[in-house]
Amino acid sequence: MMRNLRRAVRRAYRRTVDLSHPARSPLGSAVVNSAVYAGGVRQQDDCPLDEALRRVRKLGDGAFVWIGLHEPDQEEFAGLAELFGLHPLAVEDAVTAHQRPKVVPYDDVLFSVFKTCRYVEHEELTASSEVVDTGELTVFTGTDFVITVRHGGHGSLGPLREALERAPEQLAKGPSAVLHAIADHVVDEYLAVADAMQNDMDAVETAVFADNAGRGDAGRIYQLKRELLELKRAVAPLDRPLQKLAGEEMPSVAAGIRPYFRDVADHLLRTTEQITAFDGLLDSILQAHLAQVTVAQNEDMRKITAWAAIVAVPTMVCGIYGMNFDNMPELHWKYGYFMALGLMAVACFAIYRGFRRNGWL
């Protein structure tokens, strides 16, 4: 009941899908959103990219353009890369995706890669349930521009952009403030996914130690461990990049923004510790389940052995009296047949009582 209550509360407070921020623009372009900001205030909506860049450089004084893209191909991204002078290696990584979290400076442009995560709702955890869905988010940060490239069907930055626009004093700090907001948003999603997985951990633990625990729970445990590993692959490599952003001089990252990255790194550390605890707990649950299976198998073998021992007595008696020898005790006795049956019944009952007393049956 408590798991269902937590699931209902989590659904009620989860961020809803913002349909005003589609994955791709209606025109078919990979550009989802672009805007010019000056003094933390949005100046222009969806103007041509070359025009946006000219406007930014004309305004000066901390003005910048923020361009958001979703899964662009090489041809779509080529013009943008040439316009902003992006390094070819960074462009290749942004288009092909499947990169580890990292921050790499290229001259005066900082290239950052984040893994995005989303918890996949399911009524019951099975051996094939998808629990964690991952994507990728790359960010180019320059002195007067921010370019975000998103891969995957989740992790829209539209709500984040709107939240920043409601805090112009933070947005006025420039592209590095946007980079911090993105990093903070990604890590917060990690925390949300880890907290949501607590329900699955509780469900698996309860099922394993229940009186009617089934032997098929190993598949569920292993599947949850695989999904946890997918989350760990997204979270763990981000520690070093955040430490670099917080403690080292990086292109286009203002000194006043570094303490904010330290705060994000602390949140990431909490998530990492939670994942490590989950991993250790799953190992313990799996070992306990395997031990239960071994004990159950031993009990089955004891029962089989006990019944085999009981059946051995009448088998032996029948075997002896079935050899058709003339010189056998009580062979022509009128009550010999009934005596043999009685002997077998008494012996089997005595063995059965002995096994029952010892807990084998």
Tab-separated table of N, CA, C and O in Angstrom, residues 80-191:
chain	number	residue	atom	x	y	z
A	80	LEU	N	25.741	25.659	-39.061
A	80	LEU	CA	25.826	26.232	-37.720
A	80	LEU	C	27.257	26.158	-37.190
A	80	LEU	O	27.756	27.111	-36.572
A	81	ALA	N	27.928	25.050	-37.451
A	81	ALA	CA	29.305	24.902	-36.996
A	81	ALA	C	30.215	25.921	-37.669
A	81	ALA	O	31.113	26.500	-37.030
A	82	GLU	N	29.991	26.167	-38.945
A	82	GLU	CA	30.802	27.158	-39.661
A	82	GLU	C	30.508	28.566	-39.165
A	82	GLU	O	31.420	29.383	-39.004
A	83	LEU	N	29.244	28.855	-38.886
A	83	LEU	CA	28.844	30.190	-38.436
A	83	LEU	C	29.479	30.538	-37.101
A	83	LEU	O	29.939	31.668	-36.898
A	84	PHE	N	29.536	29.583	-36.183
A	84	PHE	CA	30.048	29.852	-34.839
A	84	PHE	C	31.481	29.363	-34.645
A	84	PHE	O	32.024	29.480	-33.545
A	85	GLY	N	32.091	28.827	-35.679
A	85	GLY	CA	33.484	28.407	-35.582
A	85	GLY	C	33.709	27.250	-34.624
A	85	GLY	O	34.659	27.270	-33.840
A	86	LEU	N	32.873	26.224	-34.698
A	86	LEU	CA	32.976	25.088	-33.791
A	86	LEU	C	34.018	24.097	-34.298
A	86	LEU	O	34.171	23.908	-35.504
A	87	HIS	N	34.699	23.455	-33.373
A	87	HIS	CA	35.761	22.515	-33.735
A	87	HIS	C	35.151	21.260	-34.377
A	87	HIS	O	34.127	20.746	-33.908
A	88	PRO	N	35.772	20.745	-35.446
A	88	PRO	CA	35.210	19.564	-36.133
A	88	PRO	C	35.051	18.341	-35.233
A	88	PRO	O	34.077	17.585	-35.375
A	89	LEU	N	36.000	18.121	-34.319
A	89	LEU	CA	35.877	16.962	-33.427
A	89	LEU	C	34.667	17.090	-32.510
A	89	LEU	O	33.942	16.115	-32.267
A	90	ALA	N	34.452	18.297	-32.002
A	90	ALA	CA	33.290	18.518	-31.146
A	90	ALA	C	32.000	18.377	-31.942
A	90	ALA	O	31.002	17.834	-31.445
A	91	VAL	N	32.008	18.854	-33.171
A	91	VAL	CA	30.821	18.735	-34.029
A	91	VAL	C	30.500	17.262	-34.282
A	91	VAL	O	29.334	16.836	-34.221
A	92	GLU	N	31.524	16.473	-34.555
A	92	GLU	CA	31.309	15.042	-34.801
A	92	GLU	C	30.712	14.360	-33.571
A	92	GLU	O	29.785	13.558	-33.680
A	93	ASP	N	31.236	14.691	-32.382
A	93	ASP	CA	30.704	14.096	-31.156
A	93	ASP	C	29.261	14.521	-30.903
A	93	ASP	O	28.440	13.727	-30.432
A	94	ALA	N	28.940	15.777	-31.224
A	94	ALA	CA	27.587	16.278	-30.984
A	94	ALA	C	26.573	15.621	-31.913
A	94	ALA	O	25.425	15.378	-31.524
A	95	VAL	N	26.974	15.318	-33.122
A	95	VAL	CA	26.042	14.752	-34.098
A	95	VAL	C	25.857	13.249	-33.883
A	95	VAL	O	24.731	12.735	-33.932
A	96	THR	N	26.946	12.534	-33.632
A	96	THR	CA	26.862	11.075	-33.517
A	96	THR	C	26.411	10.609	-32.141
A	96	THR	O	25.887	9.500	-32.005
A	97	ALA	N	26.604	11.420	-31.111
A	97	ALA	CA	26.209	11.087	-29.730
A	97	ALA	C	26.970	9.861	-29.229
A	97	ALA	O	28.031	9.518	-29.741
A	98	HIS	N	26.422	9.178	-28.211
A	98	HIS	CA	27.051	8.012	-27.585
A	98	HIS	C	28.430	8.363	-27.024
A	98	HIS	O	29.397	7.617	-27.194
A	99	GLN	N	28.524	9.503	-26.328
A	99	GLN	CA	29.765	9.931	-25.712
A	99	GLN	C	29.652	9.838	-24.193
A	99	GLN	O	28.561	9.872	-23.636
A	100	ARG	N	30.803	9.720	-23.537
A	100	ARG	CA	30.831	9.787	-22.074
A	100	ARG	C	30.689	11.233	-21.634
A	100	ARG	O	31.093	12.150	-22.354
A	101	PRO	N	30.119	11.481	-20.445
A	101	PRO	CA	30.083	12.851	-19.917
A	101	PRO	C	31.489	13.429	-19.818
A	101	PRO	O	32.406	12.778	-19.315
A	102	LYS	N	31.647	14.639	-20.308
A	102	LYS	CA	32.972	15.254	-20.320
A	102	LYS	C	32.842	16.748	-20.573
A	102	LYS	O	31.792	17.241	-20.998
A	103	VAL	N	33.918	17.491	-20.298
A	103	VAL	CA	34.047	18.895	-20.702
A	103	VAL	C	35.406	19.033	-21.380
A	103	VAL	O	36.435	18.627	-20.834
A	104	VAL	N	35.391	19.587	-22.582
A	104	VAL	CA	36.616	19.715	-23.373
A	104	VAL	C	36.690	21.139	-23.917
A	104	VAL	O	35.775	21.586	-24.624
A	105	PRO	N	37.752	21.887	-23.598
A	105	PRO	CA	37.893	23.233	-24.170
A	105	PRO	C	38.492	23.167	-25.574
A	105	PRO	O	39.467	22.442	-25.816
A	106	TYR	N	37.900	23.905	-26.498
A	106	TYR	CA	38.438	24.087	-27.849
A	106	TYR	C	38.594	25.578	-28.073
A	106	TYR	O	37.632	26.292	-28.365
A	107	ASP	N	39.837	26.055	-27.897
A	107	ASP	CA	40.122	27.494	-27.981
A	107	ASP	C	39.234	28.235	-26.981
A	107	ASP	O	39.325	27.997	-25.792
A	108	ASP	N	38.357	29.114	-27.479
A	108	ASP	CA	37.505	29.891	-26.568
A	108	ASP	C	36.098	29.309	-26.462
A	108	ASP	O	35.180	29.985	-25.983
A	109	VAL	N	35.902	28.067	-26.906
A	109	VAL	CA	34.600	27.399	-26.831
A	109	VAL	C	34.736	26.182	-25.925
A	109	VAL	O	35.689	25.405	-26.042
A	110	LEU	N	33.783	26.025	-25.014
A	110	LEU	CA	33.776	24.870	-24.121
A	110	LEU	C	32.721	23.884	-24.603
A	110	LEU	O	31.554	24.239	-24.787
A	111	PHE	N	33.135	22.639	-24.796
A	111	PHE	CA	32.243	21.578	-25.259
A	111	PHE	C	31.946	20.653	-24.088
A	111	PHE	O	32.867	20.095	-23.475
A	112	SER	N	30.669	20.501	-23.748
A	112	SER	CA	30.266	19.684	-22.599
A	112	SER	C	29.283	18.613	-23.049
A	112	SER	O	28.448	18.857	-23.925
A	113	VAL	N	29.396	17.446	-22.435
A	113	VAL	CA	28.502	16.325	-22.738
A	113	VAL	C	27.881	15.845	-21.431
A	113	VAL	O	28.584	15.609	-20.447
A	114	PHE	N	26.562	15.705	-21.434
A	114	PHE	CA	25.825	15.174	-20.286
A	114	PHE	C	24.945	14.020	-20.754
A	114	PHE	O	24.450	14.016	-21.883
A	115	LYS	N	24.752	13.055	-19.866
A	115	LYS	CA	23.793	11.983	-20.094
A	115	LYS	C	22.496	12.333	-19.370
A	115	LYS	O	22.513	12.633	-18.173
A	116	THR	N	21.389	12.308	-20.103
A	116	THR	CA	20.093	12.568	-19.485
A	116	THR	C	19.421	11.246	-19.131
A	116	THR	O	19.624	10.229	-19.810
A	117	CYS	N	18.624	11.256	-18.075
A	117	CYS	CA	17.952	10.047	-17.608
A	117	CYS	C	16.489	10.336	-17.295
A	117	CYS	O	16.148	11.449	-16.871
A	118	ARG	N	15.675	9.330	-17.482
A	118	ARG	CA	14.242	9.424	-17.157
A	118	ARG	C	13.778	8.094	-16.582
A	118	ARG	O	14.163	7.033	-17.064
A	119	TYR	N	12.972	8.171	-15.528
A	119	TYR	CA	12.404	6.963	-14.930
A	119	TYR	C	11.184	6.538	-15.730
A	119	TYR	O	10.306	7.349	-16.025
A	120	VAL	N	11.143	5.278	-16.117
A	120	VAL	CA	10.048	4.736	-16.909
A	120	VAL	C	9.026	4.105	-15.968
A	120	VAL	O	9.341	3.148	-15.246
A	121	GLU	N	7.823	4.644	-15.962
A	121	GLU	CA	6.781	4.126	-15.091
A	121	GLU	C	6.361	2.709	-15.512
A	121	GLU	O	6.292	2.398	-16.704
A	122	HIS	N	6.081	1.854	-14.527
A	122	HIS	CA	5.596	0.503	-14.786
A	122	HIS	C	4.793	0.053	-13.574
A	122	HIS	O	5.119	0.400	-12.434
A	123	GLU	N	3.737	-0.696	-13.830
A	123	GLU	CA	2.890	-1.156	-12.734
A	123	GLU	C	3.594	-2.197	-11.876
A	123	GLU	O	3.473	-2.203	-10.664
A	124	GLU	N	4.350	-3.078	-12.519
A	124	GLU	CA	5.044	-4.138	-11.792
A	124	GLU	C	6.371	-4.428	-12.475
A	124	GLU	O	6.451	-4.503	-13.698
A	125	LEU	N	7.395	-4.554	-11.664
A	125	LEU	CA	8.727	-4.859	-12.195
A	125	LEU	C	8.776	-6.317	-12.643
A	125	LEU	O	8.429	-7.219	-11.884
A	126	THR	N	9.197	-6.533	-13.894
A	126	THR	CA	9.360	-7.878	-14.429
A	126	THR	C	10.801	-8.060	-14.884
A	126	THR	O	11.619	-7.141	-14.804
A	127	ALA	N	11.091	-9.251	-15.390
A	127	ALA	CA	12.444	-9.550	-15.847
A	127	ALA	C	12.800	-8.813	-17.131
A	127	ALA	O	13.951	-8.871	-17.573
A	128	SER	N	11.832	-8.130	-17.752
A	128	SER	CA	12.104	-7.387	-18.984
A	128	SER	C	11.664	-5.928	-18.892
A	128	SER	O	11.610	-5.244	-19.904
A	129	SER	N	11.360	-5.442	-17.704
A	129	SER	CA	10.884	-4.060	-17.536
A	129	SER	C	12.003	-3.068	-17.808
A	129	SER	O	13.147	-3.263	-17.362
A	130	GLU	N	11.659	-1.993	-18.537
A	130	GLU	CA	12.587	-0.883	-18.701
A	130	GLU	C	12.351	0.088	-17.556
A	130	GLU	O	11.240	0.563	-17.346
A	131	VAL	N	13.403	0.386	-16.816
A	131	VAL	CA	13.286	1.250	-15.644
A	131	VAL	C	13.920	2.611	-15.902
A	131	VAL	O	13.394	3.648	-15.480
A	132	VAL	N	15.047	2.627	-16.592
A	132	VAL	CA	15.786	3.867	-16.846
A	132	VAL	C	15.959	4.056	-18.343
A	132	VAL	O	16.438	3.159	-19.035
A	133	ASP	N	15.531	5.221	-18.818
A	133	ASP	CA	15.703	5.590	-20.223
A	133	ASP	C	16.723	6.718	-20.291
A	133	ASP	O	16.585	7.734	-19.596
A	134	THR	N	17.764	6.544	-21.085
A	134	THR	CA	18.843	7.523	-21.142
A	134	THR	C	18.899	8.208	-22.498
A	134	THR	O	18.484	7.651	-23.508
A	135	GLY	N	19.402	9.422	-22.490
A	135	GLY	CA	19.638	10.194	-23.701
A	135	GLY	C	20.957	10.935	-23.561
A	135	GLY	O	21.771	10.623	-22.678
A	136	GLU	N	21.162	11.902	-24.423
A	136	GLU	CA	22.423	12.647	-24.392
A	136	GLU	C	22.173	14.107	-24.697
A	136	GLU	O	21.305	14.448	-25.509
A	137	LEU	N	22.934	14.955	-24.019
A	137	LEU	CA	22.807	16.397	-24.194
A	137	LEU	C	24.207	16.990	-24.296
A	137	LEU	O	25.029	16.823	-23.390
A	138	THR	N	24.498	17.648	-25.411
A	138	THR	CA	25.788	18.305	-25.595
A	138	THR	C	25.572	19.809	-25.628
A	138	THR	O	24.566	20.297	-26.145
A	139	VAL	N	26.542	20.535	-25.074
A	139	VAL	CA	26.423	21.992	-24.939
A	139	VAL	C	27.711	22.637	-25.435
A	139	VAL	O	28.808	22.302	-24.968
A	140	PHE	N	27.563	23.558	-26.373
A	140	PHE	CA	28.671	24.417	-26.808
A	140	PHE	C	28.493	25.767	-26.131
A	140	PHE	O	27.453	26.415	-26.305
A	141	THR	N	29.502	26.179	-25.364
A	141	THR	CA	29.429	27.447	-24.646
A	141	THR	C	30.533	28.367	-25.138
A	141	THR	O	31.723	28.051	-25.003
A	142	GLY	N	30.147	29.494	-25.732
A	142	GLY	CA	31.095	30.500	-26.178
A	142	GLY	C	30.896	31.797	-25.419
A	142	GLY	O	30.081	31.886	-24.498
A	143	THR	N	31.623	32.809	-25.801
A	143	THR	CA	31.502	34.090	-25.111
A	143	THR	C	30.156	34.752	-25.362
A	143	THR	O	29.664	35.504	-24.507
A	144	ASP	N	29.544	34.486	-26.518
A	144	ASP	CA	28.273	35.132	-26.824
A	144	ASP	C	27.249	34.145	-27.406
A	144	ASP	O	26.344	34.552	-28.118
A	145	PHE	N	27.399	32.879	-27.109
A	145	PHE	CA	26.411	31.921	-27.603
A	145	PHE	C	26.396	30.660	-26.746
A	145	PHE	O	27.379	30.316	-26.082
A	146	VAL	N	25.246	29.998	-26.750
A	146	VAL	CA	25.065	28.670	-26.166
A	146	VAL	C	24.316	27.838	-27.192
A	146	VAL	O	23.260	28.249	-27.680
A	147	ILE	N	24.872	26.689	-27.541
A	147	ILE	CA	24.222	25.777	-28.476
A	147	ILE	C	24.022	24.456	-27.757
A	147	ILE	O	24.990	23.840	-27.294
A	148	THR	N	22.779	24.020	-27.648
A	148	THR	CA	22.471	22.735	-27.009
A	148	THR	C	21.971	21.756	-28.064
A	148	THR	O	21.126	22.106	-28.892
A	149	VAL	N	22.487	20.548	-28.024
A	149	VAL	CA	22.103	19.498	-28.960
A	149	VAL	C	21.615	18.308	-28.131
A	149	VAL	O	22.377	17.733	-27.356
A	150	ARG	N	20.356	17.961	-28.301
A	150	ARG	CA	19.736	16.914	-27.489
A	150	ARG	C	19.474	15.680	-28.339
A	150	ARG	O	18.999	15.781	-29.465
A	151	HIS	N	19.775	14.516	-27.759
A	151	HIS	CA	19.482	13.226	-28.385
A	151	HIS	C	18.609	12.428	-27.429
A	151	HIS	O	18.891	12.347	-26.234
A	152	GLY	N	17.554	11.832	-27.968
A	152	GLY	CA	16.627	11.069	-27.139
A	152	GLY	C	15.263	11.731	-27.100
A	152	GLY	O	15.104	12.908	-27.435
A	153	GLY	N	14.275	10.965	-26.660
A	153	GLY	CA	12.906	11.453	-26.672
A	153	GLY	C	12.486	12.179	-25.420
A	153	GLY	O	11.321	12.511	-25.251
A	154	HIS	N	13.403	12.448	-24.498
A	154	HIS	CA	13.062	13.156	-23.275
A	154	HIS	C	14.121	14.222	-23.003
A	154	HIS	O	15.049	14.402	-23.779
A	155	GLY	N	13.979	14.918	-21.888
A	155	GLY	CA	14.969	15.913	-21.494
A	155	GLY	C	14.827	17.242	-22.197
A	155	GLY	O	15.817	17.942	-22.414
A	156	SER	N	13.595	17.618	-22.559
A	156	SER	CA	13.384	18.913	-23.199
A	156	SER	C	13.868	20.043	-22.305
A	156	SER	O	13.633	20.044	-21.090
A	157	LEU	N	14.568	21.020	-22.906
A	157	LEU	CA	15.078	22.171	-22.151
A	157	LEU	C	14.127	23.359	-22.207
A	157	LEU	O	14.470	24.425	-21.701
A	158	GLY	N	12.964	23.182	-22.837
A	158	GLY	CA	12.010	24.282	-22.907
A	158	GLY	C	11.594	24.806	-21.549
A	158	GLY	O	11.665	26.024	-21.289
A	159	PRO	N	11.154	23.939	-20.622
A	159	PRO	CA	10.809	24.422	-19.279
A	159	PRO	C	11.983	25.070	-18.558
A	159	PRO	O	11.793	26.038	-17.815
A	160	LEU	N	13.196	24.534	-18.755
A	160	LEU	CA	14.369	25.140	-18.126
A	160	LEU	C	14.616	26.538	-18.680
A	160	LEU	O	14.929	27.475	-17.930
A	161	ARG	N	14.470	26.717	-19.977
A	161	ARG	CA	14.646	28.034	-20.593
A	161	ARG	C	13.635	29.027	-20.009
A	161	ARG	O	13.987	30.162	-19.669
A	162	GLU	N	12.398	28.583	-19.869
A	162	GLU	CA	11.378	29.467	-19.315
A	162	GLU	C	11.674	29.826	-17.864
A	162	GLU	O	11.447	30.958	-17.432
A	163	ALA	N	12.173	28.847	-17.092
A	163	ALA	CA	12.521	29.126	-15.696
A	163	ALA	C	13.655	30.146	-15.608
A	163	ALA	O	13.639	31.043	-14.748
A	164	LEU	N	14.647	30.021	-16.481
A	164	LEU	CA	15.744	30.997	-16.493
A	164	LEU	C	15.250	32.378	-16.912
A	164	LEU	O	15.716	33.398	-16.380
A	165	GLU	N	14.333	32.431	-17.846
A	165	GLU	CA	13.809	33.725	-18.287
A	165	GLU	C	13.025	34.421	-17.183
A	165	GLU	O	12.885	35.642	-17.195
A	166	ARG	N	12.530	33.644	-16.219
A	166	ARG	CA	11.862	34.245	-15.066
A	166	ARG	C	12.853	34.690	-13.990
A	166	ARG	O	12.445	35.257	-12.971
A	167	ALA	N	14.135	34.396	-14.206
A	167	ALA	CA	15.192	34.842	-13.283
A	167	ALA	C	16.245	35.602	-14.070
A	167	ALA	O	17.369	35.111	-14.271
A	168	PRO	N	15.922	36.807	-14.562
A	168	PRO	CA	16.848	37.540	-15.442
A	168	PRO	C	18.173	37.877	-14.782
A	168	PRO	O	19.189	38.005	-15.467
A	169	GLU	N	18.181	38.024	-13.437
A	169	GLU	CA	19.443	38.346	-12.770
A	169	GLU	C	20.447	37.212	-12.918
A	169	GLU	O	21.665	37.452	-12.998
A	170	GLN	N	19.974	35.967	-12.964
A	170	GLN	CA	20.868	34.836	-13.173
A	170	GLN	C	21.228	34.701	-14.649
A	170	GLN	O	22.390	34.449	-14.991
A	171	LEU	N	20.256	34.873	-15.522
A	171	LEU	CA	20.495	34.763	-16.954
A	171	LEU	C	21.433	35.849	-17.444
A	171	LEU	O	22.153	35.664	-18.435
A	172	ALA	N	21.459	36.999	-16.747
A	172	ALA	CA	22.339	38.097	-17.140
A	172	ALA	C	23.818	37.759	-16.948
A	172	ALA	O	24.683	38.472	-17.465
A	173	LYS	N	24.108	36.682	-16.212
A	173	LYS	CA	25.504	36.291	-16.001
A	173	LYS	C	26.111	35.623	-17.219
A	173	LYS	O	27.296	35.296	-17.214
A	174	GLY	N	25.304	35.382	-18.260
A	174	GLY	CA	25.846	34.943	-19.529
A	174	GLY	C	25.744	33.459	-19.792
A	174	GLY	O	25.057	32.723	-19.067
A	175	PRO	N	26.435	32.996	-20.819
A	175	PRO	CA	26.360	31.583	-21.227
A	175	PRO	C	26.744	30.597	-20.134
A	175	PRO	O	26.183	29.498	-20.064
A	176	SER	N	27.693	30.986	-19.260
A	176	SER	CA	28.091	30.054	-18.207
A	176	SER	C	26.956	29.806	-17.217
A	176	SER	O	26.859	28.724	-16.627
A	177	ALA	N	26.068	30.793	-17.044
A	177	ALA	CA	24.910	30.590	-16.177
A	177	ALA	C	23.956	29.569	-16.797
A	177	ALA	O	23.340	28.771	-16.083
A	178	VAL	N	23.826	29.607	-18.112
A	178	VAL	CA	22.998	28.619	-18.797
A	178	VAL	C	23.613	27.229	-18.647
A	178	VAL	O	22.904	26.238	-18.399
A	179	LEU	N	24.937	27.137	-18.789
A	179	LEU	CA	25.612	25.846	-18.632
A	179	LEU	C	25.388	25.295	-17.231
A	179	LEU	O	25.122	24.091	-17.063
A	180	HIS	N	25.488	26.165	-16.227
A	180	HIS	CA	25.239	25.705	-14.856
A	180	HIS	C	23.801	25.222	-14.692
A	180	HIS	O	23.553	24.186	-14.075
A	181	ALA	N	22.840	25.970	-15.239
A	181	ALA	CA	21.431	25.581	-15.107
A	181	ALA	C	21.185	24.230	-15.760
A	181	ALA	O	20.426	23.402	-15.232
A	182	ILE	N	21.814	23.971	-16.903
A	182	ILE	CA	21.654	22.685	-17.584
A	182	ILE	C	22.248	21.558	-16.740
A	182	ILE	O	21.625	20.505	-16.560
A	183	ALA	N	23.459	21.779	-16.214
A	183	ALA	CA	24.097	20.758	-15.376
A	183	ALA	C	23.254	20.471	-14.130
A	183	ALA	O	23.060	19.305	-13.746
A	184	ASP	N	22.739	21.525	-13.518
A	184	ASP	CA	21.913	21.358	-12.325
A	184	ASP	C	20.622	20.607	-12.658
A	184	ASP	O	20.178	19.730	-11.897
A	185	HIS	N	20.041	20.934	-13.804
A	185	HIS	CA	18.809	20.259	-14.247
A	185	HIS	C	19.067	18.766	-14.483
A	185	HIS	O	18.266	17.924	-14.066
A	186	VAL	N	20.168	18.440	-15.134
A	186	VAL	CA	20.491	17.039	-15.424
A	186	VAL	C	20.703	16.257	-14.130
A	186	VAL	O	20.193	15.138	-13.962
A	187	VAL	N	21.453	16.840	-13.188
A	187	VAL	CA	21.729	16.144	-11.928
A	187	VAL	C	20.463	15.998	-11.094
A	187	VAL	O	20.264	14.977	-10.424
A	188	ASP	N	19.591	16.997	-11.124
A	188	ASP	CA	18.313	16.873	-10.415
A	188	ASP	C	17.488	15.710	-10.964
A	188	ASP	O	16.795	15.013	-10.214
A	189	GLU	N	17.548	15.510	-12.282
A	189	GLU	CA	16.845	14.365	-12.872
A	189	GLU	C	17.460	13.041	-12.399
A	189	GLU	O	16.741	12.053	-12.194
A	190	TYR	N	18.787	13.022	-12.221
A	190	TYR	CA	19.418	11.823	-11.660
A	190	TYR	C	18.837	11.510	-10.278
A	190	TYR	O	18.516	10.352	-9.964
A	191	LEU	N	18.738	12.550	-9.440
A	191	LEU	CA	18.191	12.363	-8.100
A	191	LEU	C	16.759	11.835	-8.153
A	191	LEU	O	16.378	10.952	-7.381
